Short mmCIF file of C-alpha atoms and ligand atoms in Angstrom, two decimals:
data_model
loop_
_atom_site.label_atom_id
_atom_site.label_comp_id
_atom_site.label_asym_id
_atom_site.label_seq_id
_atom_site.Cartn_x
_atom_site.Cartn_y
_atom_site.Cartn_z
CA UNK A 186 16.97 14.55 -10.56
CA UNK A 187 19.20 16.58 -8.24
CA UNK A 188 22.23 14.27 -8.11
CA UNK A 189 24.15 14.96 -11.34
CA UNK A 190 26.59 12.13 -10.54
CA UNK A 191 23.85 9.52 -10.70
CA UNK A 192 24.28 8.80 -14.41
CA UNK A 193 27.97 9.72 -14.57
CA UNK A 194 27.33 13.25 -15.85
CA UNK A 195 24.79 12.18 -18.49
CA UNK A 196 21.40 13.81 -18.48
CA UNK A 197 18.50 11.38 -18.11
CA UNK A 198 17.71 11.84 -21.80
CA UNK A 199 21.30 11.14 -22.86
CA UNK A 200 21.29 8.03 -20.68
CA UNK A 201 17.97 6.85 -22.10
CA UNK A 202 19.04 7.46 -25.68
CA UNK A 203 22.45 5.79 -25.44
CA UNK A 204 22.14 3.06 -22.80
CA UNK A 205 18.59 2.29 -21.65
CA UNK A 206 17.57 -1.17 -22.96
CA UNK A 207 20.71 -1.13 -25.13
CA UNK A 208 24.02 -1.52 -23.31
CA UNK A 209 25.61 -1.52 -19.85
CA UNK A 210 26.90 1.59 -18.15
CA UNK A 211 29.29 1.66 -15.21
CA UNK A 212 29.06 4.81 -13.11
CA UNK A 213 31.78 5.33 -10.52
CA UNK A 214 30.63 7.33 -7.51
CA UNK A 215 27.03 7.59 -8.71
CA UNK A 216 26.00 8.34 -5.14
CA UNK A 217 28.82 10.21 -3.41
CA UNK A 218 29.38 9.21 0.25
CA UNK A 219 27.04 6.27 -0.14
CA UNK A 220 26.20 4.59 3.11
CA UNK A 221 23.96 1.60 3.61
CA UNK A 222 20.44 2.78 4.47
CA UNK A 223 19.72 -0.31 6.54
CA UNK A 224 22.06 -2.16 8.85
CA UNK A 225 22.34 -5.88 8.11
CA UNK A 226 20.28 -6.63 11.26
CA UNK A 227 17.43 -4.46 9.90
CA UNK A 228 17.56 -6.42 6.67
CA UNK A 229 17.57 -9.74 8.54
CA UNK A 230 14.46 -8.62 10.48
CA UNK A 231 12.68 -7.70 7.24
CA UNK A 232 13.55 -11.15 5.86
CA UNK A 233 11.78 -12.76 8.82
CA UNK A 234 8.48 -11.00 8.07
CA UNK A 235 5.54 -12.73 6.40
CA UNK A 236 4.70 -9.69 4.28
CA UNK A 237 8.22 -9.34 2.86
CA UNK A 238 9.53 -11.38 -0.06
CA UNK A 239 12.98 -12.79 0.66
CA UNK A 240 15.31 -15.60 -0.45
CA UNK A 241 18.40 -17.19 1.01
CA UNK A 242 20.90 -18.56 -1.47
CA UNK A 243 23.81 -20.64 -0.30
CA UNK A 244 26.67 -22.18 -2.18
CA UNK A 245 28.17 -24.36 0.54
CA UNK A 246 30.42 -27.26 -0.52
CA UNK A 247 29.85 -26.21 -4.18
CA UNK A 248 26.13 -26.91 -3.94
CA UNK A 249 23.55 -24.25 -4.82
CA UNK A 250 20.54 -24.14 -2.50
CA UNK A 251 17.66 -21.72 -2.29
CA UNK A 252 15.17 -21.13 0.48
CA UNK A 253 12.18 -18.80 0.21
CA UNK A 254 11.34 -16.50 3.13
CA UNK A 255 10.12 -15.76 5.70
CA UNK A 256 13.56 -16.59 7.06
CA UNK A 257 13.86 -16.89 10.80
CA UNK A 258 17.32 -18.43 10.84
CA UNK A 259 20.24 -17.40 8.68
CA UNK A 260 23.76 -18.85 8.46
CA UNK A 261 26.43 -17.18 10.58
CA UNK A 262 27.78 -13.97 9.10
CA UNK A 263 31.28 -15.45 9.54
CA UNK A 264 30.43 -18.23 7.09
CA UNK A 265 31.37 -17.63 3.43
CA UNK A 266 29.30 -18.08 0.27
CA UNK A 267 25.77 -17.13 1.15
CA UNK A 268 23.49 -14.30 0.22
CA UNK A 269 20.16 -12.97 1.36
CA UNK A 270 17.90 -11.12 -1.09
CA UNK A 271 15.10 -8.92 0.21
CA UNK A 272 12.61 -7.61 -2.32
CA UNK A 273 10.51 -4.43 -2.09
CA UNK A 274 12.47 -2.73 0.71
CA UNK A 275 11.10 0.62 -0.52
CA UNK A 276 7.65 -0.46 0.69
CA UNK A 277 8.89 -0.73 4.26
CA UNK A 278 11.49 1.99 4.67
CA UNK A 279 11.18 5.69 3.82
CA UNK A 280 14.86 6.14 2.99
CA UNK A 281 14.81 3.21 0.58
CA UNK A 282 11.70 4.74 -0.98
CA UNK A 283 13.50 8.07 -1.35
CA UNK A 284 16.45 6.37 -3.03
CA UNK A 285 14.11 4.79 -5.57
CA UNK A 286 12.72 8.27 -6.23
CA UNK A 287 16.09 9.34 -7.64
CA UNK A 288 15.14 7.13 -10.59
CA UNK A 289 11.78 8.77 -11.25
CA UNK A 290 13.06 10.25 -14.50
CA UNK A 291 11.68 6.87 -15.60
CA UNK A 292 7.89 6.68 -15.13
CA UNK A 293 6.48 5.04 -12.00
CA UNK A 294 4.65 2.49 -14.13
CA UNK A 295 8.07 1.09 -15.20
CA UNK A 296 9.74 1.34 -11.80
CA UNK A 297 9.38 -1.80 -9.73
CA UNK A 298 11.21 -1.92 -6.43
CA UNK A 299 14.41 -1.70 -4.46
CA UNK A 300 15.86 -5.11 -3.68
CA UNK A 301 18.70 -5.34 -1.19
CA UNK A 302 21.15 -8.20 -1.16
CA UNK A 303 23.46 -8.99 1.71
CA UNK A 304 26.33 -11.40 1.04
CA UNK A 305 29.26 -12.81 2.92
CA UNK A 306 32.58 -13.22 1.11
CA UNK A 307 32.10 -15.27 -2.07
CA UNK A 308 28.30 -14.95 -1.91
CA UNK A 309 26.19 -14.35 -5.03
CA UNK A 310 23.40 -15.83 -7.10
CA UNK A 311 25.53 -17.24 -9.91
CA UNK A 312 25.80 -16.12 -13.54
CA UNK A 313 22.39 -15.32 -14.98
CA UNK A 314 20.28 -12.93 -17.01
CA UNK A 315 17.28 -10.95 -15.84
CA UNK A 316 14.16 -10.10 -17.85
CA UNK A 317 14.25 -6.48 -16.72
CA UNK A 318 16.60 -3.52 -16.69
CA UNK A 319 18.45 -3.04 -13.43
CA UNK A 320 20.70 -0.53 -11.71
CA UNK A 321 23.06 -2.36 -9.34
CA UNK A 322 24.18 0.11 -6.73
CA UNK A 323 26.93 -0.92 -4.35
CA UNK A 324 25.89 0.19 -0.85
CA UNK A 325 28.43 -1.43 1.43
CA UNK A 326 31.68 -3.35 0.90
CA UNK A 327 32.82 -4.53 -2.51
CA UNK A 328 31.40 -6.75 -5.22
CA UNK A 329 33.10 -8.10 -8.33
CA UNK A 330 30.83 -7.99 -11.37
CA UNK A 331 31.59 -9.90 -14.53
CA UNK A 332 29.30 -9.23 -17.48
CA UNK A 333 28.94 -10.43 -21.08
CA UNK A 334 26.66 -9.91 -24.09
CA UNK A 335 26.29 -13.61 -24.92
CA UNK A 336 23.39 -15.01 -26.93
CA UNK A 337 23.60 -18.49 -25.43
CA UNK A 338 21.12 -18.24 -22.57
CA UNK A 339 20.79 -21.98 -21.92
CA UNK A 340 20.60 -22.79 -18.22
CA UNK A 341 22.23 -25.42 -16.06
CA UNK A 342 19.81 -28.20 -15.27
CA UNK A 343 18.66 -29.51 -11.89
CA UNK A 344 19.48 -26.38 -9.94
CA UNK A 345 17.11 -24.40 -7.74
CA UNK A 346 18.37 -21.21 -9.46
CA UNK A 347 18.56 -20.05 -13.06
CA UNK A 348 22.29 -20.25 -13.71
CA UNK A 349 23.80 -19.96 -17.19
CA UNK A 350 25.36 -23.15 -18.52
CA UNK A 351 28.21 -21.37 -20.34
CA UNK A 352 28.93 -17.94 -18.96
CA UNK A 353 31.38 -15.98 -21.12
CA UNK A 354 32.34 -12.82 -19.24
CA UNK A 355 33.74 -9.99 -21.35
CA UNK A 356 34.27 -7.28 -18.74
CA UNK A 357 34.99 -7.27 -15.05
CA UNK A 358 34.64 -4.47 -12.48
CA UNK A 359 34.97 -4.21 -8.74
CA UNK A 360 32.30 -1.90 -7.39
CA UNK A 361 32.88 0.17 -4.25
CA UNK A 362 30.18 1.88 -2.18
CA UNK A 363 28.40 4.46 -4.33
CA UNK A 364 29.41 2.85 -7.65
CA UNK A 365 26.59 1.67 -9.88
CA UNK A 366 26.24 -0.65 -12.86
CA UNK A 367 23.29 -0.39 -15.25
CA UNK A 368 22.40 -3.54 -17.19
CA UNK A 369 19.76 -3.88 -19.90
CA UNK A 370 17.46 -6.93 -19.93
CA UNK A 371 18.99 -10.30 -20.93
CA UNK A 372 22.59 -9.15 -20.31
CA UNK A 373 24.59 -11.95 -18.66
CA UNK A 374 26.09 -11.03 -15.29
CA UNK A 375 27.53 -12.47 -12.13
CA UNK A 376 28.22 -10.56 -8.92
CA UNK A 377 30.43 -12.06 -6.25
CA UNK A 378 30.94 -10.44 -2.85
CA UNK A 379 34.52 -9.49 -2.00
CA UNK A 380 34.25 -9.58 1.76
CA UNK A 381 30.86 -8.83 3.31
CA UNK A 382 28.79 -6.58 1.06
CA UNK A 383 25.39 -5.14 0.33
CA UNK A 384 24.08 -4.32 -3.13
CA UNK A 385 20.89 -2.44 -3.95
CA UNK A 386 19.06 -3.39 -7.15
CA UNK A 387 16.80 -0.73 -8.56
CA UNK A 388 14.49 -2.93 -10.58
CA UNK A 389 12.01 -2.23 -13.35
CA UNK A 390 8.89 -3.97 -14.58
CA UNK A 391 7.39 -4.55 -17.98
CA UNK A 392 4.42 -6.86 -18.47
CA UNK A 393 4.65 -9.63 -21.02
CA UNK A 394 2.02 -9.19 -23.74
CA UNK A 395 0.48 -12.49 -22.64
CA UNK A 396 0.06 -11.28 -19.03
CA UNK A 397 -1.33 -7.98 -20.21
CA UNK A 398 -3.75 -9.67 -22.61
CA UNK A 399 -5.04 -12.08 -19.99
CA UNK A 400 -5.52 -9.27 -17.46
CA UNK A 401 -7.33 -7.20 -20.11
CA UNK A 402 -9.77 -9.99 -20.89
CA UNK A 403 -10.45 -10.44 -17.17
CA UNK A 404 -11.09 -6.69 -16.90
CA UNK A 405 -13.46 -6.77 -19.86
CA UNK A 406 -15.25 -9.83 -18.43
CA UNK A 407 -16.00 -7.78 -15.30
CA UNK A 408 -17.45 -4.90 -17.21
CA UNK A 409 -19.41 -6.38 -20.13
CA UNK A 410 -23.15 -6.21 -20.19
CA UNK A 411 -24.98 -8.28 -22.80
CA UNK A 412 -28.66 -8.36 -21.95
CA UNK A 413 -31.00 -10.98 -23.36
CA UNK A 414 -30.42 -14.50 -24.62
CA UNK A 415 -30.19 -16.25 -28.00
CA UNK A 416 -33.59 -16.94 -29.51
CA UNK A 417 -34.80 -18.35 -32.85
CA UNK A 418 -38.52 -17.90 -33.46
CA UNK A 419 -37.87 -18.37 -37.22
CA UNK A 420 -36.12 -21.75 -36.79
CA UNK A 421 -36.63 -24.25 -39.67
CA UNK A 422 -36.28 -28.03 -39.47
CA UNK A 423 -32.79 -29.49 -40.20
CA UNK A 424 -31.49 -32.59 -41.97
CA UNK A 425 -28.09 -32.12 -40.22
CA UNK A 426 -28.86 -32.01 -36.54
CA UNK A 427 -25.14 -32.19 -35.72
CA UNK A 428 -24.39 -28.93 -37.54
CA UNK A 429 -24.21 -25.41 -36.07
CA UNK A 430 -26.36 -23.42 -38.47
CA UNK A 431 -25.71 -20.00 -40.06
CA UNK A 432 -28.61 -18.44 -38.22
CA UNK A 433 -27.00 -19.07 -34.87
CA UNK A 434 -23.49 -18.27 -36.06
CA UNK A 435 -24.62 -14.90 -37.47
CA UNK A 436 -26.39 -13.96 -34.25
CA UNK A 437 -23.28 -14.85 -32.23
CA UNK A 438 -21.05 -12.85 -34.59
CA UNK A 439 -23.25 -9.79 -34.23
CA UNK A 440 -23.27 -10.09 -30.45
CA UNK A 441 -19.57 -10.75 -29.96
CA UNK A 442 -18.70 -7.80 -32.16
CA UNK A 443 -20.31 -5.64 -29.51
CA UNK A 444 -17.55 -6.76 -27.13
CA UNK A 445 -14.91 -4.70 -28.95
CA UNK A 446 -13.20 -2.44 -26.42
CA UNK A 447 -13.16 1.33 -26.65
CA UNK A 448 -10.14 3.57 -26.12
CA UNK A 449 -11.59 4.52 -22.73
CA UNK A 450 -11.84 0.83 -21.71
CA UNK A 451 -8.19 0.35 -22.56
CA UNK A 452 -7.08 3.49 -20.73
CA UNK A 453 -9.00 2.54 -17.61
CA UNK A 454 -7.75 -1.04 -17.79
CA UNK A 455 -4.11 0.00 -18.14
CA UNK A 456 -4.25 2.51 -15.29
CA UNK A 457 -5.95 0.05 -12.95
CA UNK A 458 -3.56 -2.72 -13.96
CA UNK A 459 -0.40 -0.66 -13.56
CA UNK A 460 -1.44 0.95 -10.29
CA UNK A 461 -2.41 -2.36 -8.67
CA UNK A 462 -0.11 -3.02 -5.69
CA UNK A 463 1.67 -6.38 -5.58
CA UNK A 464 -0.33 -9.17 -3.92
CA UNK A 465 1.90 -9.04 -0.81
CA UNK A 466 1.08 -5.36 -0.20
CA UNK A 467 -1.57 -4.41 2.31
CA UNK A 468 -2.44 -1.03 3.77
CA UNK A 469 -3.04 -0.40 7.44
CA UNK A 470 -6.08 1.76 8.04
CA UNK A 471 -5.09 4.91 9.93
CA UNK A 472 -4.75 3.90 13.62
CA UNK A 473 -6.10 7.13 15.21
CA UNK A 474 -7.86 8.99 12.46
CA UNK A 475 -8.99 12.59 12.78
CA UNK A 476 -12.62 13.33 12.11
CA UNK A 477 -13.54 14.58 8.65
CA UNK A 478 -13.54 18.27 9.63
CA UNK A 479 -10.35 18.05 11.69
CA UNK A 480 -8.65 16.29 8.78
CA UNK A 481 -9.69 19.01 6.31
CA UNK A 482 -8.38 21.67 8.68
CA UNK A 483 -5.09 19.88 9.34
CA UNK A 484 -4.61 19.17 5.61
CA UNK A 485 -5.22 22.83 4.78
CA UNK A 486 -2.41 23.70 7.20
CA UNK A 487 0.10 20.90 6.63
CA UNK A 488 -0.58 19.44 3.18
CA UNK A 489 -0.71 15.72 2.46
CA UNK A 490 1.56 13.00 1.10
CA UNK A 491 1.02 9.58 -0.38
CA UNK A 492 2.00 6.53 1.59
CA UNK A 493 5.11 4.98 0.06
CA UNK A 494 3.09 1.84 -0.79
CA UNK A 495 0.52 3.85 -2.77
CA UNK A 496 0.73 3.61 -6.52
CA UNK A 497 -0.87 6.64 -8.13
CA UNK A 498 -0.92 7.28 -11.88
CA UNK A 499 -2.78 9.49 -14.30
CA UNK A 500 -3.67 9.39 -17.92
CA UNK A 501 -5.62 12.17 -19.62
CA UNK A 502 -8.81 12.72 -17.62
CA UNK A 503 -8.46 9.56 -15.52
CA UNK A 504 -6.70 9.05 -12.19
CA UNK A 505 -5.68 5.70 -10.78
CA UNK A 506 -4.81 4.77 -7.27
CA UNK A 507 -3.96 1.31 -5.97
CA UNK A 508 -5.86 -0.49 -8.71
CA UNK A 509 -8.91 1.80 -8.71
CA UNK A 510 -9.87 4.36 -11.35
CA UNK A 511 -11.45 7.79 -10.91
CA UNK A 512 -12.85 10.37 -13.23
CA UNK A 513 -12.42 13.59 -11.26
CA UNK A 514 -14.14 16.85 -12.10
CA UNK A 515 -12.17 19.14 -14.42
CA UNK A 516 -11.10 21.49 -11.64
CA UNK A 517 -9.67 18.65 -9.51
CA UNK A 518 -7.62 17.09 -12.30
CA UNK A 519 -4.60 19.34 -11.99
CA UNK A 520 -4.56 18.92 -8.20
CA UNK A 521 -4.60 15.13 -8.50
CA UNK A 522 -2.03 15.05 -11.28
CA UNK A 523 0.27 17.09 -9.09
CA UNK A 524 -0.28 14.65 -6.21
CA UNK A 525 0.58 11.71 -8.49
CA UNK A 526 3.70 13.41 -9.88
CA UNK A 527 5.05 14.97 -6.67
CA UNK A 528 3.51 12.48 -4.22
CA UNK A 529 2.89 15.42 -1.88
CA UNK A 530 0.43 18.29 -2.02
CA UNK A 531 1.15 21.48 -0.21
CA UNK A 532 -1.59 23.25 1.67
CA UNK A 533 -1.86 25.95 -1.01
CA UNK A 534 -2.78 23.38 -3.67
CA UNK A 535 -5.35 21.74 -1.45
CA UNK A 536 -7.23 24.99 -1.17
CA UNK A 537 -8.46 24.37 -4.73
CA UNK A 538 -9.87 20.89 -4.05
CA UNK A 539 -13.64 20.48 -4.57
CA UNK A 540 -15.91 19.04 -1.88
CA UNK A 541 -15.93 15.73 -3.80
CA UNK A 542 -12.18 15.54 -3.85
CA UNK A 543 -11.92 16.45 -0.16
CA UNK A 544 -14.26 13.57 0.57
CA UNK A 545 -12.08 11.16 -1.48
CA UNK A 546 -8.92 12.43 0.21
CA UNK A 547 -10.48 11.74 3.58
CA UNK A 548 -11.42 8.20 2.54
CA UNK A 549 -7.90 7.55 1.26
CA UNK A 550 -6.56 8.94 4.55
CA UNK A 551 -8.75 6.54 6.58
CA UNK A 552 -7.57 3.63 4.41
CA UNK A 553 -3.91 4.53 5.01
CA UNK A 554 -3.25 5.44 1.35
CA UNK A 555 -2.14 8.95 2.28
CA UNK A 556 -1.45 11.01 5.38
CA UNK A 557 -0.83 14.54 6.57
CA UNK A 558 2.62 15.74 5.58
CA UNK A 559 4.26 15.86 8.97
CA UNK A 560 3.10 12.65 10.61
CA UNK A 561 5.75 10.10 11.41
CA UNK A 562 3.36 7.16 11.18
CA UNK A 563 4.63 6.10 7.75
CA UNK A 564 8.27 5.74 8.69
CA UNK A 565 8.47 2.13 9.77
CA UNK A 566 5.83 -0.48 9.24
C1 LIG B 696 22.64 -9.57 -6.07
O1 LIG B 696 22.51 -8.44 -5.61
O2 LIG B 696 23.40 -10.42 -5.58
C2 LIG B 696 21.87 -10.03 -7.27
C3 LIG B 696 21.50 -8.93 -8.16
C4 LIG B 696 21.42 -9.40 -9.59
O3 LIG B 696 22.32 -10.03 -10.09
O4 LIG B 696 20.44 -9.11 -10.29
CO1 LIG B 697 20.67 -10.16 -11.95
#
């Protein structure tokens, strides 16, 4: 983390120990000379796309309304009290992706996305709580935040948004461009635009145990192998034909015990689960790919980098990319771990890749999961 202002002079560890998942932190001038990375028109164009998640929230004549994207028509920017939220901007813009990378002192498997909100004067989403931690970075104009540690999280009824019934703000701040507010999960907050403004939310993810459990059982269902079928050549006649007998129950117990997962199953499951891109994400196969030899030569000269949409993780001997798991040879492990951590590999590191790994890299290149370091093809999509 190069920017020492980002956490107001705290080291990442100090921040994590004192604030993360515990209490809010306001950082003035977290990003010095902050300027919006996208003009409002760029954001409006993203909101019109099918593959981008967006929402329009209006509070006209004291009535909350919400419309899901794609949004082809937006209210006039001269009209007060509306806001546009665009999720996952980091997937579509390199600079937004780079901004998110300033928060990689927190592992990628916890980092979710960069959401950008645009609001006209008075615009906001009402007082609410979120399930996840968030850094709210002011990018353009001003926003007034009011926050409170209330326990009463009951919501107003009959609204298209989750708005707290009784919001009790305890602190209030006006954020200017470059200022940032960290909030832990379930902390009540309300941000209202003071004039036209844009706010960037650096969002996190954490699966509920229920979601994780269901996904794990689906994973195990895909991988179990139980050959054979129940049989009972020693069956005796019964006087209780409605009963399930011990003989069958015991056989089922013995068989189902074989379904217990191993540590390796759980590691592979977790890596595949956490590296799975969101359902809206799709990769474009490379439009003019080099041949396999040309690619190897170019990579040896230029190095490679992951596409910003690629999720790559590692755990012990396993590697995970975009929902798939790999068990690379020992000599390739350090190369792949470096690629996952740095998201780029310089030519010198590629020199150590085995033939197997070079083949995988070429396949990932064809699929658009990675590219040569200098190509511009990733910049806008
Ligand atoms: C916003 O940027 O308006 C909403 C962000 C939030 O409150 O989580
Ligand atoms: Co919020």
